[in-house]
Amino acid sequence: MQTILIIEDEAKMRRLLELNLGEDGFKTLSAGDAETGLKLLDSEPVHLVLTDLKLPGMNGLEFLHTAKQQNPALPIVVMTAFGSVETAVEAMKAGASDYVLKPFSLAEMRMVVHKELDNSRLREENRSLRQALGEKYSHPNIVAVSSKMQEVLATVERVAPTNSTVLLGGESGVGKDLIARAIHEKSRRASGPFVKINSTAIPENLLESELFGYEKGAFTGATTSKPGKFEMADKGTLFLDEIGDVPPVTQVKLLRVLQEREFERLGGTRTIKVDVRLLAATNRDLRAALEEGTFREDLYYRLNVVPIDIPPLRSHKEDIPGLANLFVARFAKESGRAEIITGISPAAMQLLIAHYWPGNVRELQNVIERACALAQGGELRPSDIQLDSPRNRGGASSDSTTDRFLPDGMTLDQWEDEMIRESLKRAGGNKSQAARLLGLSRNALRYRLSKIGIDDNDGE
Ligand SMILES: Nc1ncnc2c1ncn2[C@@H]1O[C@H](COP(=O)(O)OP(=O)(O)OP(=O)(O)O)[C@@H](O)[C@H]1O
Ligand SMILES: [Mg+2]
């Protein structure tokens, strides 16, 4: 039996929660304040905490910090009054698993509790599974030799069977689409539809009708009614690509669908309920967009239930040979030259490994495609590899250690980012020391860190 600790100062509310969670077969422990809650945590194993944020004495946030320090894996769901979303956001930043806004329906509260317990059980199962398998994950069509990509696949494995919303981040061409599909294929919805919508590919005024559909006469030109992508994805997965570019009005509507799983078609009055699992992707730093106010915080936290950040290719170069060979086999076959093109020569492979790959896996794929189309036959040679850097055309390999210029394909901004990361590494994460290494003030470093999306919240 699983134990849930309820921390709520209102006796009536507390009783209601006890009753409902008891009905669902949980053992409940209750506390009227955070101090008692912490004592109960010490006294017996607890699987999840449901806590109010506004409490007498120690408040919910302080409780969250303390409890998380003692047990980082403990799922904590916070309850907060509608209209104080900011505190919910703060709680999420402090490590809360999810939040419910008061007044909430008991059904919603139960759903969140079950989801969080499922997630934490899966995490645990996954951990032991991984140990048993020697930490090896595989997926057809996905090259993942490096530990960074293994980590990505491990998360895919873990979240796929749940209904959690996943936010895929990473530069252009790193494989966000590929991973989104993998999540769908490994989920219980695999036999259902996988529907993708790219908000930058659709004019702003059409995005809503694409998402939610419309009824006949909803606007000029709506001569028939049409279902939207949400309806098309029923019992399946909806993949919202480039979520960072969704305009604010549409963000509000998305939030509602995420919260209530229902919506109306444009110009329609009938409320439509759908069973859709949402995946979203962005190649922009959404947190920067939050600060600029162009992306809603509440929507961000709804989407970012499970974040998966796919690393840029330059940070997991161990995968380059596997990827290059996969693409050679694919394109040689596609162009009917499978018999003629036999592989990649060691020198050509060296060239591929040394490149900076600003366009990530997609760029590598394009380079190999071009090489396969132009190669004479046999193994691909350095002269078949045309990298997007004038100095590398024709395959003359450059020796980057004696080269006093930017590495191939790298921009000055990217070079700066690399140096900043390197300084942090050398300073063992100490930002004041990193700033000194770079000859920057603490403030100047803070600014640059925020630009590349590294959090600067510890004030050491
Ligand atoms: N690990 C991998 N193994 C095999 N192929 C990969 C891998 N990563 C990416 N690819 C391939 O690289 C190409 C680009 O990947 P994808 O379209 O998923 O990138 P993306 O992150 O969605 O890019 P964008 O931000 O431009 O939408 C695809 O053809 C994909 O199949
Ligand atoms: Mg994509």
Short mmCIF file of C-alpha atoms and ligand atoms in Angstrom, two decimals:
data_model
loop_
_atom_site.label_atom_id
_atom_site.label_comp_id
_atom_site.label_asym_id
_atom_site.label_seq_id
_atom_site.Cartn_x
_atom_site.Cartn_y
_atom_site.Cartn_z
CA MET A 1 0.00 0.00 0.00
CA GLN A 2 1.26 3.45 -0.83
CA THR A 3 1.32 6.24 1.71
CA ILE A 4 0.39 9.84 0.99
CA LEU A 5 1.16 12.66 3.37
CA ILE A 6 -1.39 15.48 3.33
CA ILE A 7 -0.40 18.88 4.70
CA GLU A 8 -3.33 21.24 4.87
CA ASP A 9 -4.32 23.64 7.61
CA GLU A 10 -8.04 23.69 6.86
CA ALA A 11 -9.51 20.75 8.75
CA LYS A 12 -12.46 20.31 6.39
CA MET A 13 -10.29 20.21 3.32
CA ARG A 14 -7.87 17.85 4.99
CA ARG A 15 -10.69 15.46 5.87
CA LEU A 16 -11.99 15.55 2.31
CA LEU A 17 -8.59 14.68 0.91
CA GLU A 18 -8.11 11.88 3.43
CA LEU A 19 -11.46 10.40 2.52
CA ASN A 20 -10.94 10.56 -1.20
CA LEU A 21 -7.42 9.25 -1.22
CA GLY A 22 -8.45 6.56 1.27
CA GLU A 23 -11.14 5.50 -1.19
CA ASP A 24 -8.48 5.13 -3.85
CA GLY A 25 -6.70 2.63 -1.61
CA PHE A 26 -3.97 4.85 -0.24
CA LYS A 27 -2.87 5.08 3.32
CA THR A 28 -2.95 8.72 4.39
CA LEU A 29 -1.02 10.65 6.98
CA SER A 30 -2.19 14.17 7.82
CA ALA A 31 -0.66 17.27 9.23
CA GLY A 32 -2.09 20.72 9.85
CA ASP A 33 1.27 22.41 9.46
CA ALA A 34 4.61 21.86 7.75
CA GLU A 35 6.55 21.22 10.94
CA THR A 36 4.35 18.23 11.81
CA GLY A 37 4.59 17.14 8.17
CA LEU A 38 8.38 16.98 8.35
CA LYS A 39 8.21 14.91 11.52
CA LEU A 40 5.82 12.46 9.85
CA LEU A 41 8.19 12.16 6.88
CA ASP A 42 10.87 11.05 9.28
CA SER A 43 8.67 8.57 11.05
CA GLU A 44 7.65 6.31 8.17
CA PRO A 45 8.05 5.78 4.41
CA VAL A 46 5.94 8.20 2.35
CA HIS A 47 5.40 7.82 -1.39
CA LEU A 48 3.94 11.22 -2.17
CA VAL A 49 3.21 14.51 -0.44
CA LEU A 50 0.23 16.70 -1.17
CA THR A 51 0.77 20.06 0.47
CA ASP A 52 -0.90 23.42 0.68
CA LEU A 53 1.43 26.34 0.02
CA LYS A 54 -0.11 28.76 2.48
CA LEU A 55 0.38 27.31 5.92
CA PRO A 56 0.72 28.72 9.43
CA GLY A 57 4.34 28.80 10.60
CA MET A 58 6.68 27.30 8.02
CA ASN A 59 5.12 27.84 4.59
CA GLY A 60 4.73 25.26 1.84
CA LEU A 61 7.72 26.49 -0.15
CA GLU A 62 10.07 26.20 2.80
CA PHE A 63 8.68 22.76 3.47
CA LEU A 64 9.31 21.84 -0.15
CA HIS A 65 12.94 22.94 0.04
CA THR A 66 13.59 21.00 3.24
CA ALA A 67 11.79 17.84 2.14
CA LYS A 68 13.52 17.87 -1.26
CA GLN A 69 16.90 18.21 0.40
CA GLN A 70 16.21 15.15 2.51
CA ASN A 71 14.77 13.10 -0.34
CA PRO A 72 15.09 14.51 -3.86
CA ALA A 73 13.10 11.63 -5.37
CA LEU A 74 9.97 12.22 -3.28
CA PRO A 75 7.12 13.48 -5.47
CA ILE A 76 5.49 16.58 -3.97
CA VAL A 77 2.28 18.01 -5.37
CA VAL A 78 1.35 21.50 -4.22
CA MET A 79 -2.09 23.02 -3.83
CA THR A 80 -2.44 26.72 -4.26
CA ALA A 81 -5.22 29.24 -4.57
CA PHE A 82 -6.32 30.24 -8.04
CA GLY A 83 -4.82 33.65 -8.72
CA SER A 84 -1.48 32.81 -7.15
CA VAL A 85 -0.03 30.98 -10.11
CA GLU A 86 3.29 32.70 -9.41
CA THR A 87 3.73 30.72 -6.21
CA ALA A 88 2.88 27.53 -8.08
CA VAL A 89 5.57 28.43 -10.58
CA GLU A 90 8.02 29.08 -7.78
CA ALA A 91 7.13 25.73 -6.27
CA MET A 92 7.75 23.99 -9.61
CA LYS A 93 11.15 25.63 -9.77
CA ALA A 94 11.86 24.41 -6.26
CA GLY A 95 11.18 20.85 -7.36
CA ALA A 96 7.45 20.29 -6.93
CA SER A 97 6.22 17.57 -9.30
CA ASP A 98 2.99 19.28 -10.22
CA TYR A 99 0.39 21.62 -8.83
CA VAL A 100 -3.37 21.89 -8.55
CA LEU A 101 -5.12 25.24 -8.38
CA LYS A 102 -7.75 25.68 -5.67
CA PRO A 103 -10.61 25.24 -5.97
CA PHE A 104 -9.90 21.99 -7.80
CA SER A 105 -12.14 19.10 -8.57
CA LEU A 106 -11.37 15.95 -6.62
CA ALA A 107 -11.08 14.15 -9.93
CA GLU A 108 -8.29 16.49 -10.99
CA MET A 109 -6.47 16.08 -7.70
CA ARG A 110 -6.72 12.29 -7.96
CA MET A 111 -5.50 12.33 -11.53
CA VAL A 112 -2.43 14.34 -10.61
CA VAL A 113 -1.66 12.12 -7.62
CA HIS A 114 -1.97 8.92 -9.67
CA LYS A 115 0.12 10.36 -12.46
CA GLU A 116 2.91 11.37 -10.11
CA LEU A 117 2.93 8.01 -8.36
CA ASP A 118 3.02 6.26 -11.72
CA ASN A 119 5.91 8.42 -12.80
CA SER A 120 7.91 7.76 -9.70
CA ARG A 121 7.22 4.02 -9.86
CA LEU A 122 8.35 4.01 -13.48
CA ARG A 123 11.48 5.90 -12.59
CA GLU A 124 12.27 3.27 -9.99
CA GLU A 125 11.43 0.33 -12.28
CA ASN A 126 13.45 1.91 -14.97
CA ARG A 127 16.45 2.34 -12.77
CA SER A 128 16.50 -1.34 -11.83
CA LEU A 129 15.78 -2.37 -15.40
CA ARG A 130 18.67 -0.28 -16.59
CA GLN A 131 20.98 -1.89 -14.11
CA ALA A 132 19.83 -5.33 -15.21
CA LEU A 133 20.39 -4.46 -18.86
CA GLY A 134 23.75 -2.89 -18.25
CA GLU A 135 22.36 0.53 -19.10
CA LYS A 136 21.66 -0.23 -22.71
CA TYR A 137 18.76 1.26 -24.61
CA SER A 138 18.10 0.79 -28.23
CA HIS A 139 15.59 1.89 -30.77
CA PRO A 140 15.51 1.03 -34.46
CA ASN A 141 16.73 3.96 -36.59
CA ILE A 142 18.21 5.83 -33.66
CA VAL A 143 21.95 5.88 -33.20
CA ALA A 144 22.80 6.22 -29.53
CA VAL A 145 26.28 5.00 -28.68
CA SER A 146 27.16 7.95 -26.48
CA SER A 147 26.10 8.14 -22.87
CA LYS A 148 24.33 11.43 -23.63
CA MET A 149 22.07 9.78 -26.21
CA GLN A 150 21.67 6.73 -23.98
CA GLU A 151 20.33 9.07 -21.36
CA VAL A 152 17.86 10.52 -23.85
CA LEU A 153 16.67 7.03 -24.80
CA ALA A 154 16.40 6.08 -21.15
CA THR A 155 14.04 8.98 -20.60
CA VAL A 156 12.09 8.04 -23.72
CA GLU A 157 11.69 4.54 -22.33
CA ARG A 158 10.51 5.89 -19.03
CA VAL A 159 7.99 8.46 -20.23
CA ALA A 160 6.65 6.68 -23.30
CA PRO A 161 4.14 4.48 -21.45
CA THR A 162 2.83 7.36 -19.34
CA ASN A 163 0.51 10.05 -20.59
CA SER A 164 2.83 12.81 -19.46
CA THR A 165 3.37 15.81 -21.64
CA VAL A 166 6.95 16.00 -22.84
CA LEU A 167 8.83 19.10 -23.89
CA LEU A 168 11.64 18.33 -26.32
CA GLY A 169 14.40 20.90 -26.46
CA GLY A 170 17.53 21.18 -28.53
CA GLU A 171 19.10 22.99 -31.44
CA SER A 172 17.82 22.61 -34.95
CA GLY A 173 18.50 19.20 -36.46
CA VAL A 174 19.34 17.32 -33.25
CA GLY A 175 16.52 14.81 -33.63
CA LYS A 176 13.50 16.27 -31.85
CA ASP A 177 11.08 14.90 -34.45
CA LEU A 178 12.74 11.52 -34.34
CA ILE A 179 12.52 11.32 -30.55
CA ALA A 180 8.89 12.49 -30.56
CA ARG A 181 8.02 9.62 -32.90
CA ALA A 182 9.98 7.18 -30.76
CA ILE A 183 7.95 8.21 -27.71
CA HIS A 184 4.74 7.62 -29.64
CA GLU A 185 5.92 4.26 -30.97
CA LYS A 186 6.87 3.03 -27.53
CA SER A 187 3.64 4.21 -25.93
CA ARG A 188 0.34 2.41 -25.47
CA ARG A 189 -0.95 4.76 -28.15
CA ALA A 190 1.36 3.33 -30.80
CA SER A 191 -1.56 1.93 -32.78
CA GLY A 192 -3.30 5.33 -32.66
CA PRO A 193 -2.48 8.34 -34.84
CA PHE A 194 0.67 10.45 -34.59
CA VAL A 195 -0.29 13.96 -35.71
CA LYS A 196 2.21 16.75 -36.11
CA ILE A 197 1.61 20.46 -36.36
CA ASN A 198 4.33 23.04 -36.90
CA SER A 199 3.28 26.46 -35.73
CA THR A 200 5.84 28.31 -37.84
CA ALA A 201 4.70 26.59 -41.02
CA ILE A 202 1.14 27.88 -40.62
CA PRO A 203 0.05 31.53 -40.83
CA GLU A 204 -0.94 32.86 -37.40
CA ASN A 205 -4.58 33.39 -38.32
CA LEU A 206 -4.96 29.80 -39.49
CA LEU A 207 -3.22 28.11 -36.59
CA GLU A 208 -6.29 27.94 -34.37
CA SER A 209 -8.52 26.51 -37.05
CA GLU A 210 -5.82 23.93 -37.80
CA LEU A 211 -5.59 22.99 -34.13
CA PHE A 212 -9.21 23.05 -33.11
CA GLY A 213 -11.08 22.77 -36.41
CA TYR A 214 -14.01 24.92 -37.45
CA GLU A 215 -17.72 24.77 -38.18
CA LYS A 216 -19.28 25.78 -41.45
CA GLY A 217 -19.61 29.57 -41.56
CA ALA A 218 -17.09 30.24 -38.80
CA PHE A 219 -15.33 32.68 -41.10
CA THR A 220 -15.43 33.69 -44.74
CA GLY A 221 -14.31 30.74 -46.75
CA ALA A 222 -15.44 28.15 -44.20
CA THR A 223 -17.88 26.51 -46.55
CA THR A 224 -17.78 23.18 -44.76
CA SER A 225 -16.86 22.19 -41.25
CA LYS A 226 -13.54 20.57 -40.57
CA PRO A 227 -11.98 18.77 -37.60
CA GLY A 228 -8.72 20.10 -36.23
CA LYS A 229 -5.50 18.31 -35.34
CA PHE A 230 -6.66 17.72 -31.77
CA GLU A 231 -9.61 15.70 -33.03
CA MET A 232 -7.46 13.91 -35.57
CA ALA A 233 -5.05 12.89 -32.83
CA ASP A 234 -7.77 11.37 -30.62
CA LYS A 235 -6.46 8.16 -28.96
CA GLY A 236 -3.03 9.04 -30.22
CA THR A 237 -0.31 11.64 -29.92
CA LEU A 238 -0.26 15.29 -30.99
CA PHE A 239 3.17 16.74 -31.62
CA LEU A 240 3.33 20.53 -31.43
CA ASP A 241 6.53 21.51 -33.16
CA GLU A 242 8.08 24.94 -32.58
CA ILE A 243 5.82 25.60 -29.62
CA GLY A 244 7.78 28.77 -28.81
CA ASP A 245 6.27 30.45 -31.84
CA VAL A 246 2.63 29.94 -30.88
CA PRO A 247 1.04 33.41 -30.50
CA PRO A 248 -0.30 34.42 -27.05
CA VAL A 249 -4.02 34.10 -27.89
CA THR A 250 -3.50 30.54 -29.02
CA GLN A 251 -1.40 29.82 -25.94
CA VAL A 252 -4.44 30.59 -23.78
CA LYS A 253 -6.56 28.13 -25.72
CA LEU A 254 -3.89 25.45 -25.56
CA LEU A 255 -3.68 25.87 -21.82
CA ARG A 256 -7.38 25.22 -21.50
CA VAL A 257 -7.20 22.05 -23.58
CA LEU A 258 -4.26 20.85 -21.50
CA GLN A 259 -6.14 21.47 -18.28
CA GLU A 260 -9.56 20.27 -19.28
CA ARG A 261 -8.97 18.06 -22.30
CA GLU A 262 -11.85 19.73 -24.09
CA PHE A 263 -12.47 22.56 -26.52
CA GLU A 264 -14.87 23.84 -29.15
CA ARG A 265 -14.33 24.12 -32.88
CA LEU A 266 -14.07 27.70 -34.19
CA GLY A 267 -17.61 29.01 -34.62
CA GLY A 268 -18.93 25.93 -32.84
CA THR A 269 -20.79 25.55 -29.56
CA ARG A 270 -20.44 21.81 -29.03
CA THR A 271 -17.75 20.93 -26.50
CA ILE A 272 -15.45 18.24 -27.82
CA LYS A 273 -13.55 15.93 -25.52
CA VAL A 274 -10.42 14.24 -26.74
CA ASP A 275 -7.97 11.70 -25.42
CA VAL A 276 -4.70 13.06 -26.71
CA ARG A 277 -1.13 12.79 -25.48
CA LEU A 278 0.79 15.96 -26.12
CA LEU A 279 4.41 16.28 -27.11
CA ALA A 280 5.95 19.69 -27.79
CA ALA A 281 9.28 20.78 -29.21
CA THR A 282 11.22 23.99 -29.32
CA ASN A 283 14.65 24.97 -30.55
CA ARG A 284 14.46 28.28 -28.73
CA ASP A 285 15.22 28.86 -25.12
CA LEU A 286 11.69 28.94 -23.78
CA ARG A 287 12.85 30.17 -20.42
CA ALA A 288 14.19 33.32 -22.05
CA ALA A 289 10.80 33.71 -23.72
CA LEU A 290 9.20 33.40 -20.29
CA GLU A 291 11.30 36.23 -18.99
CA GLU A 292 10.52 38.38 -21.99
CA GLY A 293 6.87 37.62 -21.38
CA THR A 294 6.22 36.20 -24.84
CA PHE A 295 5.47 32.75 -23.50
CA ARG A 296 2.99 32.06 -20.70
CA GLU A 297 4.44 30.59 -17.53
CA ASP A 298 1.39 28.51 -16.73
CA LEU A 299 1.48 26.92 -20.17
CA TYR A 300 5.21 26.35 -19.87
CA TYR A 301 4.80 24.40 -16.67
CA ARG A 302 1.94 22.38 -18.10
CA LEU A 303 4.06 21.43 -21.11
CA ASN A 304 7.29 20.94 -19.28
CA VAL A 305 6.10 18.01 -17.17
CA VAL A 306 8.98 15.93 -18.50
CA PRO A 307 11.73 17.86 -20.27
CA ILE A 308 14.01 16.05 -22.69
CA ASP A 309 16.96 18.06 -23.90
CA ILE A 310 18.64 16.58 -26.90
CA PRO A 311 22.31 17.52 -26.98
CA PRO A 312 23.96 19.12 -30.02
CA LEU A 313 25.95 16.68 -32.14
CA ARG A 314 29.27 18.37 -31.30
CA SER A 315 28.84 17.30 -27.68
CA HIS A 316 28.46 13.58 -28.47
CA LYS A 317 30.88 12.98 -31.29
CA GLU A 318 31.07 9.27 -30.40
CA ASP A 319 27.82 8.95 -32.35
CA ILE A 320 29.23 10.39 -35.58
CA PRO A 321 30.62 7.11 -37.01
CA GLY A 322 27.39 5.24 -36.33
CA LEU A 323 25.29 8.03 -37.81
CA ALA A 324 27.53 8.42 -40.86
CA ASN A 325 27.46 4.68 -41.60
CA LEU A 326 23.69 4.57 -41.17
CA PHE A 327 23.26 7.43 -43.62
CA VAL A 328 25.70 5.94 -46.15
CA ALA A 329 23.79 2.68 -46.13
CA ARG A 330 20.48 4.53 -46.46
CA PHE A 331 21.46 6.88 -49.29
CA ALA A 332 23.53 4.39 -51.22
CA LYS A 333 20.47 2.16 -51.28
CA GLU A 334 18.09 5.00 -52.12
CA SER A 335 20.18 6.12 -55.06
CA GLY A 336 20.52 2.53 -56.25
CA ARG A 337 24.26 2.52 -55.59
CA ALA A 338 24.37 0.13 -52.66
CA GLU A 339 26.69 -2.20 -54.59
CA ILE A 340 28.99 0.63 -55.58
CA ILE A 341 29.40 2.62 -52.37
CA THR A 342 30.87 0.41 -49.70
CA GLY A 343 31.47 2.68 -46.74
CA ILE A 344 33.57 5.56 -45.45
CA SER A 345 37.36 5.69 -45.51
CA PRO A 346 39.13 6.34 -42.20
CA ALA A 347 40.44 9.71 -43.43
CA ALA A 348 36.95 10.83 -44.45
CA MET A 349 35.60 9.71 -41.10
CA GLN A 350 38.26 11.79 -39.36
CA LEU A 351 37.04 14.80 -41.26
CA LEU A 352 33.48 14.16 -40.14
CA ILE A 353 34.52 13.74 -36.53
CA ALA A 354 36.51 16.97 -36.52
CA HIS A 355 33.70 19.13 -37.90
CA TYR A 356 31.72 21.36 -35.54
CA TRP A 357 28.27 20.49 -36.97
CA PRO A 358 26.31 23.68 -36.35
CA GLY A 359 23.38 22.05 -38.18
CA ASN A 360 23.70 18.87 -36.09
CA VAL A 361 22.54 15.46 -37.32
CA ARG A 362 20.55 16.95 -40.18
CA GLU A 363 23.68 18.63 -41.51
CA LEU A 364 25.59 15.36 -41.26
CA GLN A 365 22.80 13.60 -43.10
CA ASN A 366 22.89 16.19 -45.91
CA VAL A 367 26.65 15.97 -46.22
CA ILE A 368 26.49 12.19 -46.57
CA GLU A 369 23.62 12.37 -49.03
CA ARG A 370 25.61 14.71 -51.25
CA ALA A 371 28.70 12.54 -50.92
CA CYS A 372 26.78 9.41 -51.92
CA ALA A 373 25.38 11.13 -54.97
CA LEU A 374 28.75 12.38 -56.16
CA ALA A 375 31.18 9.64 -55.13
CA GLN A 376 32.85 7.51 -57.77
CA GLY A 377 32.42 4.32 -55.80
CA GLY A 378 34.18 2.28 -53.18
CA GLU A 379 34.63 4.03 -49.85
CA LEU A 380 33.76 7.70 -49.48
CA ARG A 381 36.99 9.67 -49.52
CA PRO A 382 37.83 13.03 -47.97
CA SER A 383 37.36 14.66 -51.37
CA ASP A 384 33.75 13.40 -51.45
CA ILE A 385 32.95 15.13 -48.18
CA GLN A 386 31.91 18.73 -48.68
CA LEU A 387 31.54 20.52 -45.39
CA ASP A 388 29.95 23.92 -45.11
CA SER A 389 33.16 25.69 -44.46
CA PRO A 390 35.13 27.29 -47.26
CA ARG A 391 38.44 26.18 -45.80
CA ASN A 392 37.41 22.58 -45.83
CA ARG A 393 36.12 22.31 -49.36
CA GLY A 394 37.95 19.66 -51.32
CA GLY A 395 38.75 17.73 -48.20
CA ALA A 396 41.97 19.36 -47.08
CA SER A 397 41.85 18.50 -43.41
CA SER A 398 42.79 21.35 -41.13
CA ASP A 399 44.78 20.85 -38.00
CA SER A 400 42.73 22.65 -35.42
CA THR A 401 45.44 22.72 -32.77
CA THR A 402 47.73 24.89 -34.85
CA ASP A 403 44.88 26.76 -36.45
CA ARG A 404 44.46 30.13 -34.81
CA PHE A 405 40.95 30.68 -35.96
CA LEU A 406 37.48 29.45 -35.01
CA PRO A 407 36.93 25.69 -35.44
CA ASP A 408 35.25 24.76 -38.70
CA GLY A 409 31.66 25.80 -38.99
CA MET A 410 31.63 27.49 -35.59
CA THR A 411 30.35 31.01 -35.16
CA LEU A 412 31.81 33.54 -32.76
CA ASP A 413 28.72 33.26 -30.53
CA GLN A 414 29.08 29.50 -30.35
CA TRP A 415 32.77 29.88 -29.57
CA GLU A 416 31.91 32.24 -26.74
CA ASP A 417 29.36 29.76 -25.36
CA GLU A 418 31.96 27.00 -25.48
CA MET A 419 34.48 29.13 -23.60
CA ILE A 420 31.93 29.96 -20.94
CA ARG A 421 31.03 26.32 -20.47
CA GLU A 422 34.70 25.40 -20.38
CA SER A 423 35.43 28.03 -17.73
CA LEU A 424 32.62 26.67 -15.57
CA LYS A 425 34.02 23.18 -15.97
CA ARG A 426 37.52 24.28 -15.02
CA ALA A 427 36.18 26.23 -12.05
CA GLY A 428 34.27 23.17 -10.88
CA GLY A 429 30.99 25.05 -11.24
CA ASN A 430 32.08 27.97 -9.11
CA LYS A 431 30.81 30.99 -11.00
CA SER A 432 32.92 33.63 -9.30
CA GLN A 433 36.03 31.68 -10.21
CA ALA A 434 34.76 31.08 -13.73
CA ALA A 435 34.24 34.82 -14.12
CA ARG A 436 37.84 35.43 -13.02
CA LEU A 437 39.15 32.87 -15.52
CA LEU A 438 37.36 34.75 -18.28
CA GLY A 439 38.35 38.19 -17.04
CA LEU A 440 34.70 39.08 -16.59
CA SER A 441 32.81 40.59 -13.71
CA ARG A 442 30.38 38.33 -11.87
CA ASN A 443 27.52 40.31 -13.40
CA ALA A 444 28.84 40.10 -16.92
CA LEU A 445 29.13 36.33 -16.56
CA ARG A 446 25.62 36.12 -15.15
CA TYR A 447 24.31 37.93 -18.20
CA ARG A 448 26.13 35.62 -20.60
CA LEU A 449 24.97 32.53 -18.69
CA SER A 450 21.37 33.58 -18.92
CA LYS A 451 21.85 34.13 -22.65
CA ILE A 452 22.89 30.53 -23.14
CA GLY A 453 20.21 29.26 -20.82
CA ILE A 454 22.31 28.26 -17.83
CA ASP A 455 20.52 29.01 -14.61
CA ASP A 456 22.22 31.34 -12.21
CA ASN A 457 20.27 30.92 -9.06
CA ASP A 458 22.85 29.89 -6.53
CA GLY A 459 24.51 32.93 -5.20
CA GLU A 460 27.90 31.55 -4.33
N1 LIG B 1 20.30 9.77 -33.14
C1 LIG B 1 19.91 9.73 -34.41
N2 LIG B 1 19.98 8.56 -35.10
C2 LIG B 1 19.59 8.50 -36.39
N3 LIG B 1 19.11 9.54 -37.08
C3 LIG B 1 19.00 10.71 -36.45
C4 LIG B 1 19.39 10.88 -35.08
N4 LIG B 1 19.16 12.15 -34.72
C5 LIG B 1 18.65 12.77 -35.80
N5 LIG B 1 18.54 11.93 -36.86
C6 LIG B 1 18.05 12.26 -38.21
O1 LIG B 1 18.47 13.60 -38.48
C7 LIG B 1 17.45 14.30 -39.16
C8 LIG B 1 17.07 15.54 -38.38
O2 LIG B 1 16.39 15.18 -37.20
P1 LIG B 1 15.00 15.85 -36.75
O3 LIG B 1 14.21 16.27 -37.92
O4 LIG B 1 14.35 14.93 -35.80
O5 LIG B 1 15.59 17.12 -36.00
P2 LIG B 1 14.81 18.30 -35.25
O6 LIG B 1 15.49 18.47 -33.95
O7 LIG B 1 13.35 18.03 -35.24
O8 LIG B 1 15.15 19.56 -36.14
P3 LIG B 1 14.34 20.97 -36.25
O9 LIG B 1 14.62 21.72 -35.00
O10 LIG B 1 14.97 21.61 -37.44
O11 LIG B 1 12.90 20.63 -36.43
C9 LIG B 1 16.29 13.36 -39.34
O12 LIG B 1 16.35 12.79 -40.62
C10 LIG B 1 16.54 12.30 -38.27
O13 LIG B 1 16.00 11.07 -38.67
MG MG B 2 11.77 19.11 -36.07
#
